[in-house]
PDB file of C-alpha atoms and ligand atoms in Angstrom:
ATOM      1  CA  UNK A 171       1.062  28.984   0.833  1.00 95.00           C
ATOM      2  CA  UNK A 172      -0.713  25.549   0.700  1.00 96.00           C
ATOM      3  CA  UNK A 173       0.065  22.791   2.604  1.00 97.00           C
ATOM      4  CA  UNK A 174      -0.262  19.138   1.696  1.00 97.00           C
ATOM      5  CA  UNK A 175      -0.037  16.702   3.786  1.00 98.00           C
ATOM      6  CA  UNK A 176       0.666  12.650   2.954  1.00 98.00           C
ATOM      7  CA  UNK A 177      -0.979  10.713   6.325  1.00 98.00           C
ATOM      8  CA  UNK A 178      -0.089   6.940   6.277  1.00 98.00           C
ATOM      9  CA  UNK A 179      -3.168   5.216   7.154  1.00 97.00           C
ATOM     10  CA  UNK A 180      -2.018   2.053   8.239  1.00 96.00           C
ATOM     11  CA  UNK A 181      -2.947  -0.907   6.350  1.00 95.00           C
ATOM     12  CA  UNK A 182      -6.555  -2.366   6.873  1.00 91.00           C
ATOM     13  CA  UNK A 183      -7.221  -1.935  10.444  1.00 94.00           C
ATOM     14  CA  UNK A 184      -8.483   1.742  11.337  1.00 94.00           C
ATOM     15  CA  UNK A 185      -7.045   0.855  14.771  1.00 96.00           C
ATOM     16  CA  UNK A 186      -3.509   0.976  12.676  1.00 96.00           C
ATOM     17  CA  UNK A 187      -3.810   4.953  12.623  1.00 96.00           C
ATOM     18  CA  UNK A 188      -1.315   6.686  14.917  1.00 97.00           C
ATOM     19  CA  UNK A 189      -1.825   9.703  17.229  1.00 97.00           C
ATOM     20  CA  UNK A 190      -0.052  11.875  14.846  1.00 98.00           C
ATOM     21  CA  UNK A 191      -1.822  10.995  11.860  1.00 98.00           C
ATOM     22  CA  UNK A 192      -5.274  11.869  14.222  1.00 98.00           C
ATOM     23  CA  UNK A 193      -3.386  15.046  14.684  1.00 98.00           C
ATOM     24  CA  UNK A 194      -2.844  15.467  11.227  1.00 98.00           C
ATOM     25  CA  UNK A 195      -6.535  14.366   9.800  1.00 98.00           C
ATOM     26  CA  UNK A 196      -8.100  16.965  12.379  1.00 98.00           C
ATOM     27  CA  UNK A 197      -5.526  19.837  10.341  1.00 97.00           C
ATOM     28  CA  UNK A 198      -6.930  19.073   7.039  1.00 97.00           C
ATOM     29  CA  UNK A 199      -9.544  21.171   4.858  1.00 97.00           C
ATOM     30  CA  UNK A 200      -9.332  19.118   1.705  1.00 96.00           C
ATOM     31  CA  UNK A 201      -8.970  14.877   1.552  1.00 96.00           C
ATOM     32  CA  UNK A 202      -7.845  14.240  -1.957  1.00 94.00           C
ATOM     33  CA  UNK A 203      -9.542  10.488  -2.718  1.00 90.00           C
ATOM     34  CA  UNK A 204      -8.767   9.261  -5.788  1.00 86.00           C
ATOM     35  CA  UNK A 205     -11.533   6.616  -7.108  1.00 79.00           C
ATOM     36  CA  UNK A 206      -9.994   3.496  -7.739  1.00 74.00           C
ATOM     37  CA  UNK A 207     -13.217   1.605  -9.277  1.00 70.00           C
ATOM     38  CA  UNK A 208     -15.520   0.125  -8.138  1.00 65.00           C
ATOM     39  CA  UNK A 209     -13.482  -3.525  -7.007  1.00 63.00           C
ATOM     40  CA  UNK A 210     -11.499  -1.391  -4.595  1.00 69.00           C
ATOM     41  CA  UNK A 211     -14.655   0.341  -3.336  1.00 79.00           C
ATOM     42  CA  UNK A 212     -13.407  -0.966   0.099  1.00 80.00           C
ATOM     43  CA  UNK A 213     -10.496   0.568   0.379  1.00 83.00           C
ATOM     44  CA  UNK A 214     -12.046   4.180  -0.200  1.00 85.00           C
ATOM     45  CA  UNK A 215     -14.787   3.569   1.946  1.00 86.00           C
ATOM     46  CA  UNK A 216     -12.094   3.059   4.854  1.00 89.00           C
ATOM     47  CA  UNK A 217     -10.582   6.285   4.021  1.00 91.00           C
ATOM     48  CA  UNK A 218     -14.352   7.849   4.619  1.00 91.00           C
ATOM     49  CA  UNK A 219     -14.411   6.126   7.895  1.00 92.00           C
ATOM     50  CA  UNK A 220     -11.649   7.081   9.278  1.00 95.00           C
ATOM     51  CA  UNK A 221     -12.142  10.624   8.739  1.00 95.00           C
ATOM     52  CA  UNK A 222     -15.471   9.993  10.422  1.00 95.00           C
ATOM     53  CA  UNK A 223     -14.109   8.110  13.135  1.00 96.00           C
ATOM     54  CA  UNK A 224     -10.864  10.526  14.455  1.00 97.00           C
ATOM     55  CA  UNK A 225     -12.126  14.024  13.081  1.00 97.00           C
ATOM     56  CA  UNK A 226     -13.368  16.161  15.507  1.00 96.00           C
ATOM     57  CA  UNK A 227     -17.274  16.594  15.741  1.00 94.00           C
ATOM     58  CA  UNK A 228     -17.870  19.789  14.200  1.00 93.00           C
ATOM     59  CA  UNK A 229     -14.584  20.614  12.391  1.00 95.00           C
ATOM     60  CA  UNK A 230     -15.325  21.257   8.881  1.00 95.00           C
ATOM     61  CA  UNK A 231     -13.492  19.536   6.157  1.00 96.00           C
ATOM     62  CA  UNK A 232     -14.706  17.926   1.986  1.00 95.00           C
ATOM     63  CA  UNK A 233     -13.700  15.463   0.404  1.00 94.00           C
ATOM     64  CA  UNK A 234     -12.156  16.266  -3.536  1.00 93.00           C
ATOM     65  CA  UNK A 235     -12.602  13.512  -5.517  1.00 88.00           C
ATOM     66  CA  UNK A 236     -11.216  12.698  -8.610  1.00 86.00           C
ATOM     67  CA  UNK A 237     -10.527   9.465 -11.151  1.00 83.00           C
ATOM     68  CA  UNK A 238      -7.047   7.524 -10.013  1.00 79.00           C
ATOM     69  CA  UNK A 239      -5.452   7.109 -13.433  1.00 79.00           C
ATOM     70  CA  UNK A 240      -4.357   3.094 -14.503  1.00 78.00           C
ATOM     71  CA  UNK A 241      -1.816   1.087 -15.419  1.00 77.00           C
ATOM     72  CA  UNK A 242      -1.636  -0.359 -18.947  1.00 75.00           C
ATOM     73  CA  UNK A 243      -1.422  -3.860 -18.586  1.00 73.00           C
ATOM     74  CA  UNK A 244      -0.535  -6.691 -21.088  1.00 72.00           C
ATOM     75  CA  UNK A 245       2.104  -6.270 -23.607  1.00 68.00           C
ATOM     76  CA  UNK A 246       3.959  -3.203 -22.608  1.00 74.00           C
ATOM     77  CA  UNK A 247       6.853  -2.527 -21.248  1.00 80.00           C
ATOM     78  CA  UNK A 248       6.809  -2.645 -17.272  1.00 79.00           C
ATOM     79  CA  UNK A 249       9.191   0.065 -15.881  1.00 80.00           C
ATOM     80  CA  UNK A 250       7.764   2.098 -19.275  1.00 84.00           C
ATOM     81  CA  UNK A 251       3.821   1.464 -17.846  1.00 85.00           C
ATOM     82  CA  UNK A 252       4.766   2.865 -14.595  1.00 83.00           C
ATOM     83  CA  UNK A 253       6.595   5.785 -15.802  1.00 83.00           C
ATOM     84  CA  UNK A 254       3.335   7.086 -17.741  1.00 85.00           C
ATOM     85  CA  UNK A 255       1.083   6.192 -14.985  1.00 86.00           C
ATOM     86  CA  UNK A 256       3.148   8.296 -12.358  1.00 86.00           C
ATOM     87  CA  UNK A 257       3.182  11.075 -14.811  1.00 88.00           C
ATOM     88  CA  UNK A 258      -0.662  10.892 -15.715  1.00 89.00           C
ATOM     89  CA  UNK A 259      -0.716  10.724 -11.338  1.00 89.00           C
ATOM     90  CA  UNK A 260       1.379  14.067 -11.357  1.00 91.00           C
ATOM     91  CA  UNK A 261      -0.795  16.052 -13.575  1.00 91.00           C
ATOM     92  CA  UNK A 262      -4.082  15.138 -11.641  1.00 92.00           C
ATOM     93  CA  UNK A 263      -2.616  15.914  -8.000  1.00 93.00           C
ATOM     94  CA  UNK A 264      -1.405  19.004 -10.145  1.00 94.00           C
ATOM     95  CA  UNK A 265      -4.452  19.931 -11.021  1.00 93.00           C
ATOM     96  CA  UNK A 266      -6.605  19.421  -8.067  1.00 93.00           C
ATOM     97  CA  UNK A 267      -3.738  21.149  -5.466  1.00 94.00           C
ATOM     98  CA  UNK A 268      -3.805  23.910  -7.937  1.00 93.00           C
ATOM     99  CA  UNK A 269      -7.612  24.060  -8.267  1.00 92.00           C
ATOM    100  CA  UNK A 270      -9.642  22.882  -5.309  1.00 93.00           C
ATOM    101  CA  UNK A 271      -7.293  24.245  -2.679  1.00 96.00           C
ATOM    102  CA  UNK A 272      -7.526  27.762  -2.089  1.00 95.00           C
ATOM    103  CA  UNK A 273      -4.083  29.462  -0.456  1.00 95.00           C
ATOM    104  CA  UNK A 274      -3.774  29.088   3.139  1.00 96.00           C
ATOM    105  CA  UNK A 275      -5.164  25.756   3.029  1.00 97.00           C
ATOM    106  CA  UNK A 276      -4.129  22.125   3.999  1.00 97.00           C
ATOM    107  CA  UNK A 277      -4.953  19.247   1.604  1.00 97.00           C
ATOM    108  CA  UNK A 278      -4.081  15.513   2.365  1.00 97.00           C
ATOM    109  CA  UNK A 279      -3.328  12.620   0.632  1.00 96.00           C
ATOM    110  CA  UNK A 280      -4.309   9.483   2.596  1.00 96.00           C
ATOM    111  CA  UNK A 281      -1.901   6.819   1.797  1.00 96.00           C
ATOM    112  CA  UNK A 282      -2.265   2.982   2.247  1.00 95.00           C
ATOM    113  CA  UNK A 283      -0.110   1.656   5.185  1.00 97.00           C
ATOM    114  CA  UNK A 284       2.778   4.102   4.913  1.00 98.00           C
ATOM    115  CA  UNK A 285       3.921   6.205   1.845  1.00 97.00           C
ATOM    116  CA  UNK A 286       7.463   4.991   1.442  1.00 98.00           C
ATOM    117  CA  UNK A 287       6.995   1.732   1.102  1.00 98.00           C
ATOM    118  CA  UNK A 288       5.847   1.045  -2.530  1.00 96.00           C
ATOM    119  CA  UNK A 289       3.954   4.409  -2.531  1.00 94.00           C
ATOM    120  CA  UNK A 290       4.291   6.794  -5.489  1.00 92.00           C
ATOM    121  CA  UNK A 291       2.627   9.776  -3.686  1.00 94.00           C
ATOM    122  CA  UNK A 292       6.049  11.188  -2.459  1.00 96.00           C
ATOM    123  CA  UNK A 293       7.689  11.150  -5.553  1.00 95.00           C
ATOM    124  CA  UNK A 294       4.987  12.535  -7.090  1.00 94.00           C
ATOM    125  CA  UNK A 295       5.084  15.973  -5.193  1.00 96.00           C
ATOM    126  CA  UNK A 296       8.384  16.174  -4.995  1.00 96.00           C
ATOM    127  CA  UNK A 297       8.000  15.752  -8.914  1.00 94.00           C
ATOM    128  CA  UNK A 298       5.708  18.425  -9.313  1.00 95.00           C
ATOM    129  CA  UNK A 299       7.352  20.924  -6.727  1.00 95.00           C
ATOM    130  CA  UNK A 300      10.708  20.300  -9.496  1.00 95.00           C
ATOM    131  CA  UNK A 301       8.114  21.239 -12.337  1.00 92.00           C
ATOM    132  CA  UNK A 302       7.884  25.014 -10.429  1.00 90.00           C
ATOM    133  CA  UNK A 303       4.621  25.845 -11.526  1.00 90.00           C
ATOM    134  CA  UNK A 304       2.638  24.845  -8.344  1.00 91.00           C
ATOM    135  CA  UNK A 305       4.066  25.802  -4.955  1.00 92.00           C
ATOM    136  CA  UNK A 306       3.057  24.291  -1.694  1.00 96.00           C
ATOM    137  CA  UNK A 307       4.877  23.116   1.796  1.00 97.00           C
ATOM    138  CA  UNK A 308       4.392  19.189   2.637  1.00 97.00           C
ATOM    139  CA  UNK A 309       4.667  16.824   5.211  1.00 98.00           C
ATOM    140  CA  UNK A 310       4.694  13.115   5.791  1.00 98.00           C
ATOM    141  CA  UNK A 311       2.765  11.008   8.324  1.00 98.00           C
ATOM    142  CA  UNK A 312       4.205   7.680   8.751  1.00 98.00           C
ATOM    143  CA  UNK A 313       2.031   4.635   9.146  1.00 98.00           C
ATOM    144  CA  UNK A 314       2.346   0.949   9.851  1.00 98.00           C
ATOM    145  CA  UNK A 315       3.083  -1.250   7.233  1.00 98.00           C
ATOM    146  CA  UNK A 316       1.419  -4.455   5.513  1.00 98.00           C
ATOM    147  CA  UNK A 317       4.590  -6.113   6.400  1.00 98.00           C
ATOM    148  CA  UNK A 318       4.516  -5.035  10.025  1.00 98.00           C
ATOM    149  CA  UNK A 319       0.273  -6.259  10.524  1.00 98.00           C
ATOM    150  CA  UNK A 320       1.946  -9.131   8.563  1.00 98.00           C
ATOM    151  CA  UNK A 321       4.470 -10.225  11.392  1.00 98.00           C
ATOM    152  CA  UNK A 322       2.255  -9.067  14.063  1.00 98.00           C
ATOM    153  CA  UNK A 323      -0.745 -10.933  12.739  1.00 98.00           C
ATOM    154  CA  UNK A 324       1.211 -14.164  12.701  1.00 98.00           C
ATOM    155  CA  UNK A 325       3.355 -13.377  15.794  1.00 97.00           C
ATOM    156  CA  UNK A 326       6.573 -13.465  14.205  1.00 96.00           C
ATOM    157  CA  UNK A 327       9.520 -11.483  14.098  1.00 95.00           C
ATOM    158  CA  UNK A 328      11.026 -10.264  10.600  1.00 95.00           C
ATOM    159  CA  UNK A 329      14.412 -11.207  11.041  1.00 93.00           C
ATOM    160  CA  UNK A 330      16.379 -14.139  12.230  1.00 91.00           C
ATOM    161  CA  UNK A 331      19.175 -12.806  15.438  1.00 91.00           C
ATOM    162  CA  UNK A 332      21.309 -10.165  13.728  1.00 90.00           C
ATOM    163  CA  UNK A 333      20.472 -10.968  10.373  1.00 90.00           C
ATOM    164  CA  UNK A 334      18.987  -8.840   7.486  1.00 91.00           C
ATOM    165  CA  UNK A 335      15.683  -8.456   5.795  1.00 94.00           C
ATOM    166  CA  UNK A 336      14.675  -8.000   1.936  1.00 94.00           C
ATOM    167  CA  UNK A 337      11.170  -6.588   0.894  1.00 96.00           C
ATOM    168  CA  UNK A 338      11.017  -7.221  -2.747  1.00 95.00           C
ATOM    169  CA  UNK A 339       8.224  -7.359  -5.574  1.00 95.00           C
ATOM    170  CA  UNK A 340       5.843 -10.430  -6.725  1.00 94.00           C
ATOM    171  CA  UNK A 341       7.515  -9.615 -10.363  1.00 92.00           C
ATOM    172  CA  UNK A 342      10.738  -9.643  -9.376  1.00 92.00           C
ATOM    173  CA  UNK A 343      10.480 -13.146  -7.757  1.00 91.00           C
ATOM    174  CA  UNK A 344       9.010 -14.946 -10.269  1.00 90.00           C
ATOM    175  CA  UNK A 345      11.645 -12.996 -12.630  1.00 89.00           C
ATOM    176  CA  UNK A 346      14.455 -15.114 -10.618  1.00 84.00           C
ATOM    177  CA  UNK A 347      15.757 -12.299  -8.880  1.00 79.00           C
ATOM    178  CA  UNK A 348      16.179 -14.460  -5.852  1.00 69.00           C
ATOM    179  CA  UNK A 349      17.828 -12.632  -3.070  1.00 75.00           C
ATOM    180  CA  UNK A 350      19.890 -14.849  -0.503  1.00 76.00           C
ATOM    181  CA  UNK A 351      19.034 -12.876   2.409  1.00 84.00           C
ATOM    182  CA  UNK A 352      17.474 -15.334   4.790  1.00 86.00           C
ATOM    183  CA  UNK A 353      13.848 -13.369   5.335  1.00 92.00           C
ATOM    184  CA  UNK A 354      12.525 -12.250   2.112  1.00 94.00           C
ATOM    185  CA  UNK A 355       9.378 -10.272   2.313  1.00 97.00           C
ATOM    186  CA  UNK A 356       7.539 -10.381  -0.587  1.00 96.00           C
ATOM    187  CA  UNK A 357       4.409  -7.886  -1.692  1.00 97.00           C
ATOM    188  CA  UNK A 358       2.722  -6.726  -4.946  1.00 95.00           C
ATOM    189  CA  UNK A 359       2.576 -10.735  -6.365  1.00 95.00           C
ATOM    190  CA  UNK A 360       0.072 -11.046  -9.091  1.00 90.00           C
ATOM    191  CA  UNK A 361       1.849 -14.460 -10.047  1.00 88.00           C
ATOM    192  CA  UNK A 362       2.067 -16.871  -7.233  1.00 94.00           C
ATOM    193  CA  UNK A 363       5.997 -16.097  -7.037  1.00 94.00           C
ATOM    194  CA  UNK A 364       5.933 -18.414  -4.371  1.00 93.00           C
ATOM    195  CA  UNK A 365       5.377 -21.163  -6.558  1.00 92.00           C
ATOM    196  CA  UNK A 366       8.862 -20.612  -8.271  1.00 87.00           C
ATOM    197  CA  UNK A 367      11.033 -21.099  -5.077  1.00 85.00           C
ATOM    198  CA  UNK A 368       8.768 -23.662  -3.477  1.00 79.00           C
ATOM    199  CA  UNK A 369      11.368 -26.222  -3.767  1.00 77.00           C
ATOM    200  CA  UNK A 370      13.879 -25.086  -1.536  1.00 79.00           C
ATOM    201  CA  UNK A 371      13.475 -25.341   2.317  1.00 86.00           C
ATOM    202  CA  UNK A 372      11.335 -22.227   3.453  1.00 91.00           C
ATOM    203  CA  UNK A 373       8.865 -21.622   5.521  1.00 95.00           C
ATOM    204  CA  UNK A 374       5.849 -18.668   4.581  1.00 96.00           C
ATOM    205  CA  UNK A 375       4.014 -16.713   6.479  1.00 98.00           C
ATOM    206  CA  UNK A 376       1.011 -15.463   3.727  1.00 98.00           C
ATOM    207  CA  UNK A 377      -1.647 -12.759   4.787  1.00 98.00           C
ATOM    208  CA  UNK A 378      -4.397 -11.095   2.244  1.00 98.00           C
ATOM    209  CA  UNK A 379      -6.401  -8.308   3.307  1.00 96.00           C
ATOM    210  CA  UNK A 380      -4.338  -7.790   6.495  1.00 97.00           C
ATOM    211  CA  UNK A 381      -6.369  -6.395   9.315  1.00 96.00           C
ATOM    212  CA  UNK A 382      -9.648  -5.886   7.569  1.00 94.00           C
ATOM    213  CA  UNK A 383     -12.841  -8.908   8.263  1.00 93.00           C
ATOM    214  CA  UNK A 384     -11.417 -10.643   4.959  1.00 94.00           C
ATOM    215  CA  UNK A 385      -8.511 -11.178   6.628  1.00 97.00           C
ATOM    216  CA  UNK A 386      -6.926 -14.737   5.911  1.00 98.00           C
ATOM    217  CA  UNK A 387      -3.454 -15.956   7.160  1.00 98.00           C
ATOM    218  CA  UNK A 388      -1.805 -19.079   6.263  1.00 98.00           C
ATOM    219  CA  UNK A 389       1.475 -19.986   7.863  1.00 97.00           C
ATOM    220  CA  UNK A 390       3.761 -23.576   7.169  1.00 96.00           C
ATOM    221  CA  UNK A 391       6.627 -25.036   5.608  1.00 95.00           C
ATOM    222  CA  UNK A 392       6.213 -23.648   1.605  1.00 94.00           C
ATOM    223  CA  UNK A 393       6.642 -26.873  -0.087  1.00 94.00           C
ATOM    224  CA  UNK A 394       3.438 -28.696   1.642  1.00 95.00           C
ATOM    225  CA  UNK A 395       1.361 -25.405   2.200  1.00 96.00           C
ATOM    226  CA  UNK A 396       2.112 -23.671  -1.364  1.00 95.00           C
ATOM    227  CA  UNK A 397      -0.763 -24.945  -3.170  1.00 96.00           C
ATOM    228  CA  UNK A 398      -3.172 -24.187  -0.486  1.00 97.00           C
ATOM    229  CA  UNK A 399      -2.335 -20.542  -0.588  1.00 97.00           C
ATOM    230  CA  UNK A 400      -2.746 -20.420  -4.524  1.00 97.00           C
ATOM    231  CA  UNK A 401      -6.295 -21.969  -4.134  1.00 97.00           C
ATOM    232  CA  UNK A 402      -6.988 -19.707  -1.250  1.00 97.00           C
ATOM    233  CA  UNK A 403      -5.604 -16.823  -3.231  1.00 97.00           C
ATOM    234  CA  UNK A 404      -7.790 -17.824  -6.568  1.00 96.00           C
ATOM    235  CA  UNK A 405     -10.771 -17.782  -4.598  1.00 96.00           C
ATOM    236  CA  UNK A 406     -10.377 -15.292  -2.568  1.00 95.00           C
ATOM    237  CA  UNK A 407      -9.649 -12.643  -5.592  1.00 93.00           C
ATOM    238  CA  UNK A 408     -12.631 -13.766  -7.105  1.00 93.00           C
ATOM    239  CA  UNK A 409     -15.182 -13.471  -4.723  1.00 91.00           C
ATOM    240  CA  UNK A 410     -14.022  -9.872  -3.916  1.00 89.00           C
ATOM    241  CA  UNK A 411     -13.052  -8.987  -7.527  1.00 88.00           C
ATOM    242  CA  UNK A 412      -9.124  -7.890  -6.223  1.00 89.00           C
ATOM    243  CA  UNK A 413      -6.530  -9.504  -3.382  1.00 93.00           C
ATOM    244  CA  UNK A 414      -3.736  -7.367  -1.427  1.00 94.00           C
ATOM    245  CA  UNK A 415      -1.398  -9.891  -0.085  1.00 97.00           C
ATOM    246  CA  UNK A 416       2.026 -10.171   1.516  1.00 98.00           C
ATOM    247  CA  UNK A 417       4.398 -12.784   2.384  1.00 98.00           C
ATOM    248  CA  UNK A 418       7.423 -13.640   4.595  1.00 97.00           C
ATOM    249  CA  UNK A 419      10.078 -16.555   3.101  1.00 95.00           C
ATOM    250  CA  UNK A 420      11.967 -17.498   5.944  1.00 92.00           C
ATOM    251  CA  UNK A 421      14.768 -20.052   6.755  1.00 83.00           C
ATOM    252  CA  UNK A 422      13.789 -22.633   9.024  1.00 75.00           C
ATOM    253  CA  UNK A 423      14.435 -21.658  12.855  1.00 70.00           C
TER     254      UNK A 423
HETATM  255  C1  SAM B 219       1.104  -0.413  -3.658  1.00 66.16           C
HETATM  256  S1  SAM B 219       1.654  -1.431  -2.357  1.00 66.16           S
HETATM  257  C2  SAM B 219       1.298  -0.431  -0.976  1.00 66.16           C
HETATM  258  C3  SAM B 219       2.041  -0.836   0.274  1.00 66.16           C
HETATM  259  C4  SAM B 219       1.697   0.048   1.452  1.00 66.16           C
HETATM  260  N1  SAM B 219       2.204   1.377   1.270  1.00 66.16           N
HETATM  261  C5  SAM B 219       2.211  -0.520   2.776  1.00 66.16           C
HETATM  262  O1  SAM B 219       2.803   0.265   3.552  1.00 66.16           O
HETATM  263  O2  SAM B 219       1.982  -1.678   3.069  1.00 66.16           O
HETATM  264  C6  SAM B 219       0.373  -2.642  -2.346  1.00 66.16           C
HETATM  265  C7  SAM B 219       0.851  -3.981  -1.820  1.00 66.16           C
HETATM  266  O3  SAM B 219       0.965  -3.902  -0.418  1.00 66.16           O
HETATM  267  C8  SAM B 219       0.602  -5.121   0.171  1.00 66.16           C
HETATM  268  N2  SAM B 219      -0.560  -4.863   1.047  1.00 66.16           N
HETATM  269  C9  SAM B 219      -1.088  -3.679   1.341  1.00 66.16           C
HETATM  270  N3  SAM B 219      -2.065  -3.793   2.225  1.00 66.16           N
HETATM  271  C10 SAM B 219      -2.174  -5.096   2.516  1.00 66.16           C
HETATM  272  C11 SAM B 219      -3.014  -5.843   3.389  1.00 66.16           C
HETATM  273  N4  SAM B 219      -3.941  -5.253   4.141  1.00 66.16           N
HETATM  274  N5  SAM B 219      -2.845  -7.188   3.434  1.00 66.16           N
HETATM  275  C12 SAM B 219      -1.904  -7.788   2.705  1.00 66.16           C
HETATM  276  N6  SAM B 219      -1.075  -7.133   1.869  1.00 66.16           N
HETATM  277  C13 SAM B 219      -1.209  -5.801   1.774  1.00 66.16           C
HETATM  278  C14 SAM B 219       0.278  -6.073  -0.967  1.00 66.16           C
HETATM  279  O4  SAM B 219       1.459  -6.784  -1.283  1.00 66.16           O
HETATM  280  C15 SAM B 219      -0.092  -5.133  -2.076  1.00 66.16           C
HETATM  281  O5  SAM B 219       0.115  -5.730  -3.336  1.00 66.16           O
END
């Protein structure tokens, strides 16, 4: 039987790794990196240095690479786009479980911060374990969040006393799906959603490239600080070709 394992990385700071994911990446035979171009060389060449950094001198291990399939972008149907990219995902983790791991072995997919938040890798083996025609064991490495470097980076809890928290989407912000919990935490934004609720009384806590030397945090009430962080943002994606950022909406204390 193979065994795959999904280790969360943490997300930016190679410090972010936990003692069980060291345990994990010194189990491994295989890492499966998938090549995401050459604008998010950075992120892949974290994934090689942590494997250099908490591997074991002198324990063997590769590296199987392999070409991350896209998106379709611009006209098409959302949900629809997603749907075909996790299935053109499924049949290249498929294929390279099937055919660069020999039985017996353990292969691992190194996930950004941890795999169940906004992570398709999960669903993706379970999806191909339901196809039947590839059989392998798996386990899953949890690892700390962009939203938790986001609170610790600006010192800040996530909720207000005994109240609840919302993670939700860029897309579904600036769609008006405007939730009323009081802390809204708000990732994958390619469209300034911020810009569509910067009327009402909030305060933001914003954070691109969390724990990594871009870092950049910008913290204030989100009507006078709004259009800093969209010219921070614009330049910022365009002098490293890409942005990861996350924010926190928060009542006023
Ligand atoms: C596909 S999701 C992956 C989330 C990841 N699994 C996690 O646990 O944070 C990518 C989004 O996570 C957020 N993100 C990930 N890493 C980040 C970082 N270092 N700084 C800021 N935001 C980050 C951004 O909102 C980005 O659009």
């Amino acid at each position: 039987m193979k065994t795959i394992l999904i280790i969360g990385i943490g997300a930016g700071d190679p410090e972010y790794i936990t003692m069980q994911a060291v345990n994990a990446l010194n189990r491994v035979d295989g890492f499966f990196i998938l090549d995401k171009g050459p604008a998010k060389e950075k992120l892949t060449d974290l994934r090689h240095e942590i494997c250099q950094r908490y591997i074991s001198a002198g324990r063997a291990y590769r590296f199987i690479e392999a070409h991350c399939p896209e998106r379709v972008r611009g006209g098409v149907d959302y949900s629809a786009s997603v749907a075909d990219l996790n299935r053109d995902k499924q049949n290249t983790f498929e294929r390279l479980i099937d055919e660069a791991l020999a039985d017996g072995e353990t292969g691992a997919f190194l996930a950004w911060g941890d795999p169940a938040l906004y992570d398709s890798t999960i669903r993706i083996l379970r999806a191909i374990l339901a196809e039947g025609r590839c059989h392998f064991e798996f386990e899953v490495i949890p690892g700390i969040t962009s939203v938790q470097a986001l609170a610790a980076r600006h010192k800040v809890p996530l909720n207000r006393i005994g109240r609840s928290v919302e993670i939700t989407t860029g897309r579904r912000l600036a769609a008006g799906q405007v939730s009323d919990a009081d802390s809204l935490v708000v990732m994958l934004d390619a469209e300034d959603a911020y810009q569509q609720v910067a009327n009402r009384d909030r305060y933001i806590y914003w954070g691109a490239y969390l724990g990594t030397a871009d870092e950049i945090l910008i913290a204030g009430p989100l009507k006078e600080v709004a259009d800093d962080i969209q010219r921070t943002r614009q330049a910022a994606r365009q002098a490293n070709g890409w942005i990861m950022d996350t924010y926190l909406l928060r009542d006023p204390d």
